[in-house]
């Protein structure tokens, strides 16, 4: 079967690399999506292991859909009864891009109607109860071609389960993990985040250092599906646990707000990495480190409103001056949506990469080797 992993724009290559490490085949990346070939056993493996993907979708079929009749007939032709039991709940959501069928609510209604007719005929009932487990149907209509999926993840993969609260505008765990991976941190060097907030970046760094699969402590929609045997989930969890590392790591997070620091410590405990990360109240404008090399990855406040924007510029200026004292072998990544970040920081980035923090367009600014 084809398995599809949506992701934030800019993270496609990282998701593809994760799939390669899981020895999956037929990997191909598109804007915001990465596909691969796999089996039912790979659904638990992808859900448990992926750090940067948004969710895992099982593709059911793809066909031309230039009009509503073609969409209805294409959906009706799919063998829904092979995947959704008589009592299964099957809500529908999706999107349409560059297509004649641009009304998403109308497309949702057509997909629901066609799937319900097929299931009703298969199970011999006019009205389906939908009282059982959820089988979330997703559709994507791109350039008049429709693809139908079942969402195996349920809640997005960024919901690792360790962050019940956040401080202000949260950075999704999937993007935090991506920034750590882009820094090439693997657990050997010192790692710092001077604007740690609720601790997401240092916690993701600790999970990467330990090679701990991010999905081990949560549940997924497809765990309740009869088509995927419980043994496949247990085997995937055993595989992940066997690959974990155990060692000593120098991972530090700082924030000027003591309440944020306390929350970060709490989140680290929930993630099971409290022994790997140190958090403390600290002013990023006075940041210093004496070690010869290391990685610094951070997501400072962006300053979306005028007054906050001016405060952010002062913050960037002070932070840039503080980092002038860092030894030259340190690698620094700063994520910001501020259009004048480099000017305020005091020097142009050695490299930039466009990323999205939710719907907010950002740049990752790279400094150092």
Tab-separated table of C-alpha atoms in Angstrom:
chain	number	residue	atom	x	y	z
A	1	UNK	CA	0.000	0.000	0.000
A	2	UNK	CA	0.978	3.657	-0.242
A	3	UNK	CA	1.457	5.507	3.044
A	4	UNK	CA	1.478	9.306	3.015
A	5	UNK	CA	2.900	11.600	5.695
A	6	UNK	CA	1.858	15.274	5.546
A	7	UNK	CA	4.345	17.690	7.087
A	8	UNK	CA	5.056	21.382	7.501
A	9	UNK	CA	6.410	22.985	4.342
A	10	UNK	CA	10.191	22.832	4.398
A	11	UNK	CA	10.426	19.581	6.380
A	12	UNK	CA	9.880	17.142	3.487
A	13	UNK	CA	13.539	16.082	3.223
A	14	UNK	CA	13.766	15.401	6.960
A	15	UNK	CA	10.650	13.197	6.874
A	16	UNK	CA	12.028	11.354	3.838
A	17	UNK	CA	15.286	10.734	5.735
A	18	UNK	CA	13.328	9.336	8.672
A	19	UNK	CA	11.520	6.940	6.333
A	20	UNK	CA	14.832	5.808	4.844
A	21	UNK	CA	16.138	4.999	8.316
A	22	UNK	CA	13.053	2.789	8.777
A	23	UNK	CA	14.055	0.941	5.572
A	24	UNK	CA	10.878	1.899	3.733
A	25	UNK	CA	10.811	1.853	-0.057
A	26	UNK	CA	9.374	3.990	-2.845
A	27	UNK	CA	9.965	7.220	-0.925
A	28	UNK	CA	9.029	10.375	-2.819
A	29	UNK	CA	8.512	13.889	-1.531
A	30	UNK	CA	6.100	16.576	-2.710
A	31	UNK	CA	5.247	19.977	-1.261
A	32	UNK	CA	4.012	19.267	2.250
A	33	UNK	CA	3.774	15.470	1.780
A	34	UNK	CA	6.064	12.436	1.640
A	35	UNK	CA	4.905	9.078	0.246
A	36	UNK	CA	6.311	5.574	0.634
A	37	UNK	CA	5.335	1.964	0.047
A	38	UNK	CA	4.579	-0.079	3.125
A	39	UNK	CA	2.513	-2.763	4.823
A	40	UNK	CA	0.105	-2.731	7.762
A	41	UNK	CA	3.125	-3.386	10.007
A	42	UNK	CA	4.685	-0.101	8.882
A	43	UNK	CA	1.721	1.954	10.121
A	44	UNK	CA	2.675	1.440	13.806
A	45	UNK	CA	6.378	1.903	12.980
A	46	UNK	CA	5.829	5.257	11.276
A	47	UNK	CA	3.455	6.560	13.953
A	48	UNK	CA	5.821	5.628	16.781
A	49	UNK	CA	9.121	6.689	15.173
A	50	UNK	CA	8.448	9.841	13.122
A	51	UNK	CA	9.704	13.073	14.682
A	52	UNK	CA	8.886	15.588	11.939
A	53	UNK	CA	5.764	14.228	10.199
A	54	UNK	CA	2.269	15.521	10.990
A	55	UNK	CA	0.336	12.223	10.731
A	56	UNK	CA	0.311	8.903	8.865
A	57	UNK	CA	-2.318	8.423	6.151
A	58	UNK	CA	-3.166	5.151	4.420
A	59	UNK	CA	-3.978	5.847	0.771
A	60	UNK	CA	-7.115	4.047	-0.430
A	61	UNK	CA	-7.276	5.243	-4.005
A	62	UNK	CA	-6.652	8.062	-6.470
A	63	UNK	CA	-8.692	9.092	-9.520
A	64	UNK	CA	-9.622	12.010	-11.792
A	65	UNK	CA	-12.354	14.229	-10.308
A	66	UNK	CA	-13.114	17.176	-12.596
A	67	UNK	CA	-16.747	17.334	-11.398
A	68	UNK	CA	-19.000	16.149	-8.542
A	69	UNK	CA	-20.264	13.114	-10.443
A	70	UNK	CA	-16.717	11.882	-11.059
A	71	UNK	CA	-15.883	12.440	-7.383
A	72	UNK	CA	-18.994	10.529	-6.268
A	73	UNK	CA	-18.381	7.580	-8.598
A	74	UNK	CA	-14.678	7.423	-7.742
A	75	UNK	CA	-15.411	7.264	-4.014
A	76	UNK	CA	-18.264	4.774	-4.533
A	77	UNK	CA	-15.929	2.424	-6.420
A	78	UNK	CA	-13.548	2.082	-3.463
A	79	UNK	CA	-14.047	-1.048	-1.277
A	80	UNK	CA	-14.817	0.818	1.954
A	81	UNK	CA	-16.189	-2.350	3.571
A	82	UNK	CA	-12.648	-3.791	3.562
A	83	UNK	CA	-11.519	-1.057	5.957
A	84	UNK	CA	-14.543	0.285	7.861
A	85	UNK	CA	-16.734	-2.114	9.891
A	86	UNK	CA	-20.525	-1.830	10.073
A	87	UNK	CA	-20.499	0.240	13.298
A	88	UNK	CA	-17.463	2.355	12.350
A	89	UNK	CA	-17.701	6.137	12.550
A	90	UNK	CA	-16.367	7.742	9.357
A	91	UNK	CA	-16.235	11.566	9.420
A	92	UNK	CA	-14.770	13.292	6.366
A	93	UNK	CA	-12.383	16.227	6.004
A	94	UNK	CA	-10.015	17.391	3.305
A	95	UNK	CA	-8.879	20.172	1.009
A	96	UNK	CA	-8.826	21.224	-2.646
A	97	UNK	CA	-6.046	23.054	-4.503
A	98	UNK	CA	-6.019	24.350	-8.078
A	99	UNK	CA	-9.122	22.296	-8.920
A	100	UNK	CA	-12.551	22.855	-10.461
A	101	UNK	CA	-14.125	21.445	-7.288
A	102	UNK	CA	-13.042	24.228	-4.940
A	103	UNK	CA	-15.846	24.081	-2.345
A	104	UNK	CA	-14.481	21.905	0.456
A	105	UNK	CA	-17.847	21.547	2.311
A	106	UNK	CA	-19.528	20.374	-0.918
A	107	UNK	CA	-16.719	17.867	-1.554
A	108	UNK	CA	-16.995	16.618	2.040
A	109	UNK	CA	-20.698	16.004	1.561
A	110	UNK	CA	-20.160	14.105	-1.710
A	111	UNK	CA	-17.399	11.896	-0.245
A	112	UNK	CA	-19.523	11.131	2.826
A	113	UNK	CA	-22.590	10.300	0.722
A	114	UNK	CA	-20.683	7.978	-1.631
A	115	UNK	CA	-18.845	6.147	1.170
A	116	UNK	CA	-22.124	5.771	3.130
A	117	UNK	CA	-23.897	4.322	0.094
A	118	UNK	CA	-21.134	1.782	-0.502
A	119	UNK	CA	-21.041	0.747	3.162
A	120	UNK	CA	-24.824	0.651	3.412
A	121	UNK	CA	-25.071	-1.670	0.409
A	122	UNK	CA	-22.277	-3.873	1.777
A	123	UNK	CA	-23.862	-4.193	5.235
A	124	UNK	CA	-27.511	-4.227	4.117
A	125	UNK	CA	-28.700	-1.153	6.019
A	126	UNK	CA	-30.070	2.204	4.948
A	127	UNK	CA	-28.696	4.078	7.952
A	128	UNK	CA	-25.278	3.226	9.373
A	129	UNK	CA	-25.035	3.437	13.190
A	130	UNK	CA	-21.530	5.036	13.366
A	131	UNK	CA	-21.312	4.068	17.046
A	132	UNK	CA	-17.964	2.262	16.859
A	133	UNK	CA	-14.331	3.263	16.444
A	134	UNK	CA	-13.434	6.304	14.361
A	135	UNK	CA	-12.095	5.864	10.826
A	136	UNK	CA	-11.272	9.412	9.796
A	137	UNK	CA	-11.559	9.796	6.013
A	138	UNK	CA	-9.380	12.446	4.402
A	139	UNK	CA	-9.380	13.620	0.817
A	140	UNK	CA	-7.008	15.789	-1.185
A	141	UNK	CA	-8.082	17.183	-4.568
A	142	UNK	CA	-5.091	18.656	-6.391
A	143	UNK	CA	-5.332	19.749	-10.028
A	144	UNK	CA	-8.622	17.836	-10.451
A	145	UNK	CA	-7.176	14.577	-9.100
A	146	UNK	CA	-8.675	13.176	-5.894
A	147	UNK	CA	-6.806	11.008	-3.400
A	148	UNK	CA	-8.659	9.289	-0.529
A	149	UNK	CA	-7.050	8.294	2.758
A	150	UNK	CA	-7.718	6.915	6.225
A	151	UNK	CA	-5.960	8.813	9.017
A	152	UNK	CA	-4.183	6.230	11.195
A	153	UNK	CA	-2.789	8.726	13.729
A	154	UNK	CA	-5.819	10.452	15.222
A	155	UNK	CA	-4.336	13.434	17.016
A	156	UNK	CA	-1.385	14.991	15.175
A	157	UNK	CA	2.033	13.425	15.741
A	158	UNK	CA	3.262	16.664	17.294
A	159	UNK	CA	1.178	15.774	20.343
A	160	UNK	CA	3.789	13.646	22.070
A	161	UNK	CA	1.900	13.700	25.360
A	162	UNK	CA	4.414	15.569	27.497
A	163	UNK	CA	3.138	19.126	27.061
A	164	UNK	CA	-0.161	19.727	28.815
A	165	UNK	CA	0.515	23.486	28.910
A	166	UNK	CA	2.664	25.951	27.018
A	167	UNK	CA	3.974	29.480	27.415
A	168	UNK	CA	2.442	31.937	24.961
A	169	UNK	CA	2.861	30.994	21.292
A	170	UNK	CA	4.002	27.365	21.335
A	171	UNK	CA	6.453	25.785	18.925
A	172	UNK	CA	5.124	22.462	17.679
A	173	UNK	CA	7.157	19.475	18.762
A	174	UNK	CA	7.596	18.340	15.154
A	175	UNK	CA	9.187	21.673	14.166
A	176	UNK	CA	11.337	21.722	17.316
A	177	UNK	CA	12.646	18.248	16.445
A	178	UNK	CA	13.318	19.400	12.873
A	179	UNK	CA	15.421	22.334	14.094
A	180	UNK	CA	17.454	20.012	16.315
A	181	UNK	CA	18.029	17.610	13.419
A	182	UNK	CA	19.033	20.507	11.139
A	183	UNK	CA	21.674	21.496	13.702
A	184	UNK	CA	23.157	17.994	13.287
A	185	UNK	CA	22.971	17.433	17.042
A	186	UNK	CA	23.137	13.751	17.940
A	187	UNK	CA	23.943	13.836	21.647
A	188	UNK	CA	27.720	14.245	21.719
A	189	UNK	CA	28.085	18.040	21.941
A	190	UNK	CA	26.729	20.572	24.429
A	191	UNK	CA	23.264	21.782	23.396
A	192	UNK	CA	21.623	25.041	24.481
A	193	UNK	CA	18.341	26.924	24.055
A	194	UNK	CA	18.436	30.373	25.760
A	195	UNK	CA	14.720	31.074	25.003
A	196	UNK	CA	13.405	27.669	26.054
A	197	UNK	CA	9.848	28.661	27.080
A	198	UNK	CA	8.052	25.440	28.038
A	199	UNK	CA	11.157	23.435	27.104
A	200	UNK	CA	10.103	21.942	23.766
A	201	UNK	CA	13.429	22.310	21.901
A	202	UNK	CA	15.665	20.934	24.716
A	203	UNK	CA	13.202	18.081	25.350
A	204	UNK	CA	13.191	17.134	21.655
A	205	UNK	CA	17.003	17.327	21.705
A	206	UNK	CA	17.044	14.910	24.645
A	207	UNK	CA	14.713	12.493	22.840
A	208	UNK	CA	17.019	12.627	19.804
A	209	UNK	CA	20.142	12.155	21.947
A	210	UNK	CA	18.581	9.089	23.583
A	211	UNK	CA	17.212	7.920	20.204
A	212	UNK	CA	13.884	7.574	21.989
A	213	UNK	CA	10.921	7.242	19.630
A	214	UNK	CA	8.578	10.210	20.233
A	215	UNK	CA	5.364	8.189	19.915
A	216	UNK	CA	6.038	5.582	22.590
A	217	UNK	CA	3.985	7.321	25.286
A	218	UNK	CA	0.782	8.025	23.343
A	219	UNK	CA	-1.983	6.191	21.524
A	220	UNK	CA	-3.080	6.315	17.899
A	221	UNK	CA	-6.441	5.967	16.145
A	222	UNK	CA	-5.451	2.802	14.273
A	223	UNK	CA	-4.636	0.966	17.519
A	224	UNK	CA	-8.396	0.463	17.827
A	225	UNK	CA	-8.857	-0.833	14.281
A	226	UNK	CA	-9.487	-4.539	13.844
A	227	UNK	CA	-7.461	-4.670	10.605
A	228	UNK	CA	-4.178	-3.981	12.452
A	229	UNK	CA	-3.359	-6.699	14.962
A	230	UNK	CA	-2.214	-5.567	18.443
A	231	UNK	CA	0.976	-7.596	17.968
A	232	UNK	CA	2.090	-5.223	15.210
A	233	UNK	CA	1.910	-2.297	17.646
A	234	UNK	CA	3.785	-4.244	20.321
A	235	UNK	CA	6.467	-5.285	17.833
A	236	UNK	CA	6.921	-1.668	16.698
A	237	UNK	CA	7.219	-0.479	20.321
A	238	UNK	CA	9.736	-3.240	21.120
A	239	UNK	CA	11.781	-2.292	18.060
A	240	UNK	CA	11.840	1.351	19.173
A	241	UNK	CA	12.829	0.533	22.754
A	242	UNK	CA	15.633	-1.757	21.605
A	243	UNK	CA	17.169	1.155	19.688
A	244	UNK	CA	17.340	3.547	22.640
A	245	UNK	CA	20.682	4.890	23.901
A	246	UNK	CA	21.612	5.443	27.533
A	247	UNK	CA	24.293	7.955	28.392
A	248	UNK	CA	25.127	11.355	29.844
A	249	UNK	CA	24.169	14.459	27.883
A	250	UNK	CA	24.865	18.183	28.251
A	251	UNK	CA	21.520	19.765	27.322
A	252	UNK	CA	20.546	23.141	28.770
A	253	UNK	CA	17.510	25.380	28.521
A	254	UNK	CA	17.192	28.880	29.890
A	255	UNK	CA	14.389	31.437	30.083
A	256	UNK	CA	14.048	34.800	31.781
A	257	UNK	CA	10.627	33.760	33.169
A	258	UNK	CA	10.926	31.480	36.258
A	259	UNK	CA	7.394	30.161	35.639
A	260	UNK	CA	8.462	28.977	32.183
A	261	UNK	CA	11.479	27.231	33.687
A	262	UNK	CA	9.306	25.372	36.191
A	263	UNK	CA	6.922	24.319	33.430
A	264	UNK	CA	9.845	23.155	31.283
A	265	UNK	CA	11.107	20.974	34.137
A	266	UNK	CA	7.627	19.510	34.564
A	267	UNK	CA	7.361	18.761	30.843
A	268	UNK	CA	10.793	17.105	30.857
A	269	UNK	CA	9.600	14.806	33.639
A	270	UNK	CA	6.511	13.885	31.631
A	271	UNK	CA	8.742	13.138	28.632
A	272	UNK	CA	11.037	10.966	30.769
A	273	UNK	CA	14.154	13.040	30.036
A	274	UNK	CA	14.489	15.021	33.261
A	275	UNK	CA	17.858	13.309	33.853
A	276	UNK	CA	19.180	14.625	30.512
A	277	UNK	CA	18.195	18.311	30.588
A	278	UNK	CA	19.012	21.217	32.908
A	279	UNK	CA	16.692	24.225	33.026
A	280	UNK	CA	17.381	27.496	34.793
A	281	UNK	CA	16.211	31.114	34.856
A	282	UNK	CA	18.644	33.081	32.708
A	283	UNK	CA	18.840	36.213	30.568
A	284	UNK	CA	19.567	35.341	26.923
A	285	UNK	CA	21.191	38.768	26.477
A	286	UNK	CA	23.954	37.629	28.842
A	287	UNK	CA	24.376	34.128	27.428
A	288	UNK	CA	27.915	32.703	27.642
A	289	UNK	CA	29.542	29.311	27.127
A	290	UNK	CA	33.199	28.374	27.399
A	291	UNK	CA	33.118	24.947	25.728
A	292	UNK	CA	34.980	24.812	22.417
A	293	UNK	CA	32.011	23.568	20.381
A	294	UNK	CA	28.290	22.919	20.663
A	295	UNK	CA	24.862	23.541	19.175
A	296	UNK	CA	22.525	26.393	20.033
A	297	UNK	CA	18.975	26.131	18.690
A	298	UNK	CA	16.344	28.618	19.758
A	299	UNK	CA	12.982	30.213	18.945
A	300	UNK	CA	12.959	33.727	20.456
A	301	UNK	CA	9.826	35.918	20.590
A	302	UNK	CA	8.910	37.262	17.141
A	303	UNK	CA	7.114	40.464	18.158
A	304	UNK	CA	3.981	40.429	16.000
A	305	UNK	CA	2.518	43.696	17.358
A	306	UNK	CA	4.310	47.071	17.087
A	307	UNK	CA	5.461	47.451	20.704
A	308	UNK	CA	6.413	43.776	20.913
A	309	UNK	CA	8.284	44.128	17.599
A	310	UNK	CA	10.430	46.926	19.045
A	311	UNK	CA	11.086	44.854	22.170
A	312	UNK	CA	12.002	41.865	19.992
A	313	UNK	CA	14.498	43.964	18.023
A	314	UNK	CA	16.210	45.048	21.247
A	315	UNK	CA	16.215	41.429	22.390
A	316	UNK	CA	17.813	40.261	19.116
A	317	UNK	CA	20.446	42.996	19.374
A	318	UNK	CA	21.429	42.036	22.918
A	319	UNK	CA	21.380	38.335	22.058
A	320	UNK	CA	23.577	38.907	18.991
A	321	UNK	CA	26.155	40.768	21.059
A	322	UNK	CA	26.166	37.987	23.666
A	323	UNK	CA	26.817	35.351	21.011
A	324	UNK	CA	29.881	37.245	19.750
A	325	UNK	CA	31.713	35.670	22.691
A	326	UNK	CA	30.884	32.101	21.602
A	327	UNK	CA	33.842	30.040	20.332
A	328	UNK	CA	33.851	29.799	16.503
A	329	UNK	CA	33.030	26.075	16.389
A	330	UNK	CA	29.547	26.579	17.821
A	331	UNK	CA	26.649	26.034	15.406
A	332	UNK	CA	23.670	28.376	15.927
A	333	UNK	CA	20.122	28.158	14.510
A	334	UNK	CA	17.569	30.869	15.298
A	335	UNK	CA	13.954	30.593	14.073
A	336	UNK	CA	12.197	33.919	13.529
A	337	UNK	CA	9.480	35.507	11.408
A	338	UNK	CA	10.937	38.992	11.948
A	339	UNK	CA	11.896	40.467	8.564
A	340	UNK	CA	14.740	42.511	10.098
A	341	UNK	CA	16.218	39.757	12.247
A	342	UNK	CA	19.689	39.742	10.654
A	343	UNK	CA	20.050	43.523	10.895
A	344	UNK	CA	19.041	43.500	14.566
A	345	UNK	CA	21.143	40.434	15.349
A	346	UNK	CA	24.175	42.240	13.956
A	347	UNK	CA	25.321	39.939	11.183
A	348	UNK	CA	23.923	38.130	8.139
A	349	UNK	CA	23.252	34.413	8.407
A	350	UNK	CA	25.647	31.971	6.771
A	351	UNK	CA	22.573	30.142	5.479
A	352	UNK	CA	18.774	30.508	5.646
A	353	UNK	CA	15.953	28.002	5.309
A	354	UNK	CA	12.277	28.870	4.897
A	355	UNK	CA	10.002	27.082	7.365
A	356	UNK	CA	6.470	27.473	8.691
A	357	UNK	CA	5.564	27.675	12.374
A	358	UNK	CA	1.932	26.683	11.934
A	359	UNK	CA	0.665	29.154	9.325
A	360	UNK	CA	3.377	31.712	10.142
A	361	UNK	CA	6.139	31.990	7.556
A	362	UNK	CA	9.553	31.969	9.231
A	363	UNK	CA	13.240	31.659	8.448
A	364	UNK	CA	15.746	29.450	10.196
A	365	UNK	CA	18.958	31.482	10.356
A	366	UNK	CA	22.119	29.349	10.434
A	367	UNK	CA	25.404	30.615	11.881
A	368	UNK	CA	28.654	28.694	12.146
A	369	UNK	CA	29.968	25.582	10.441
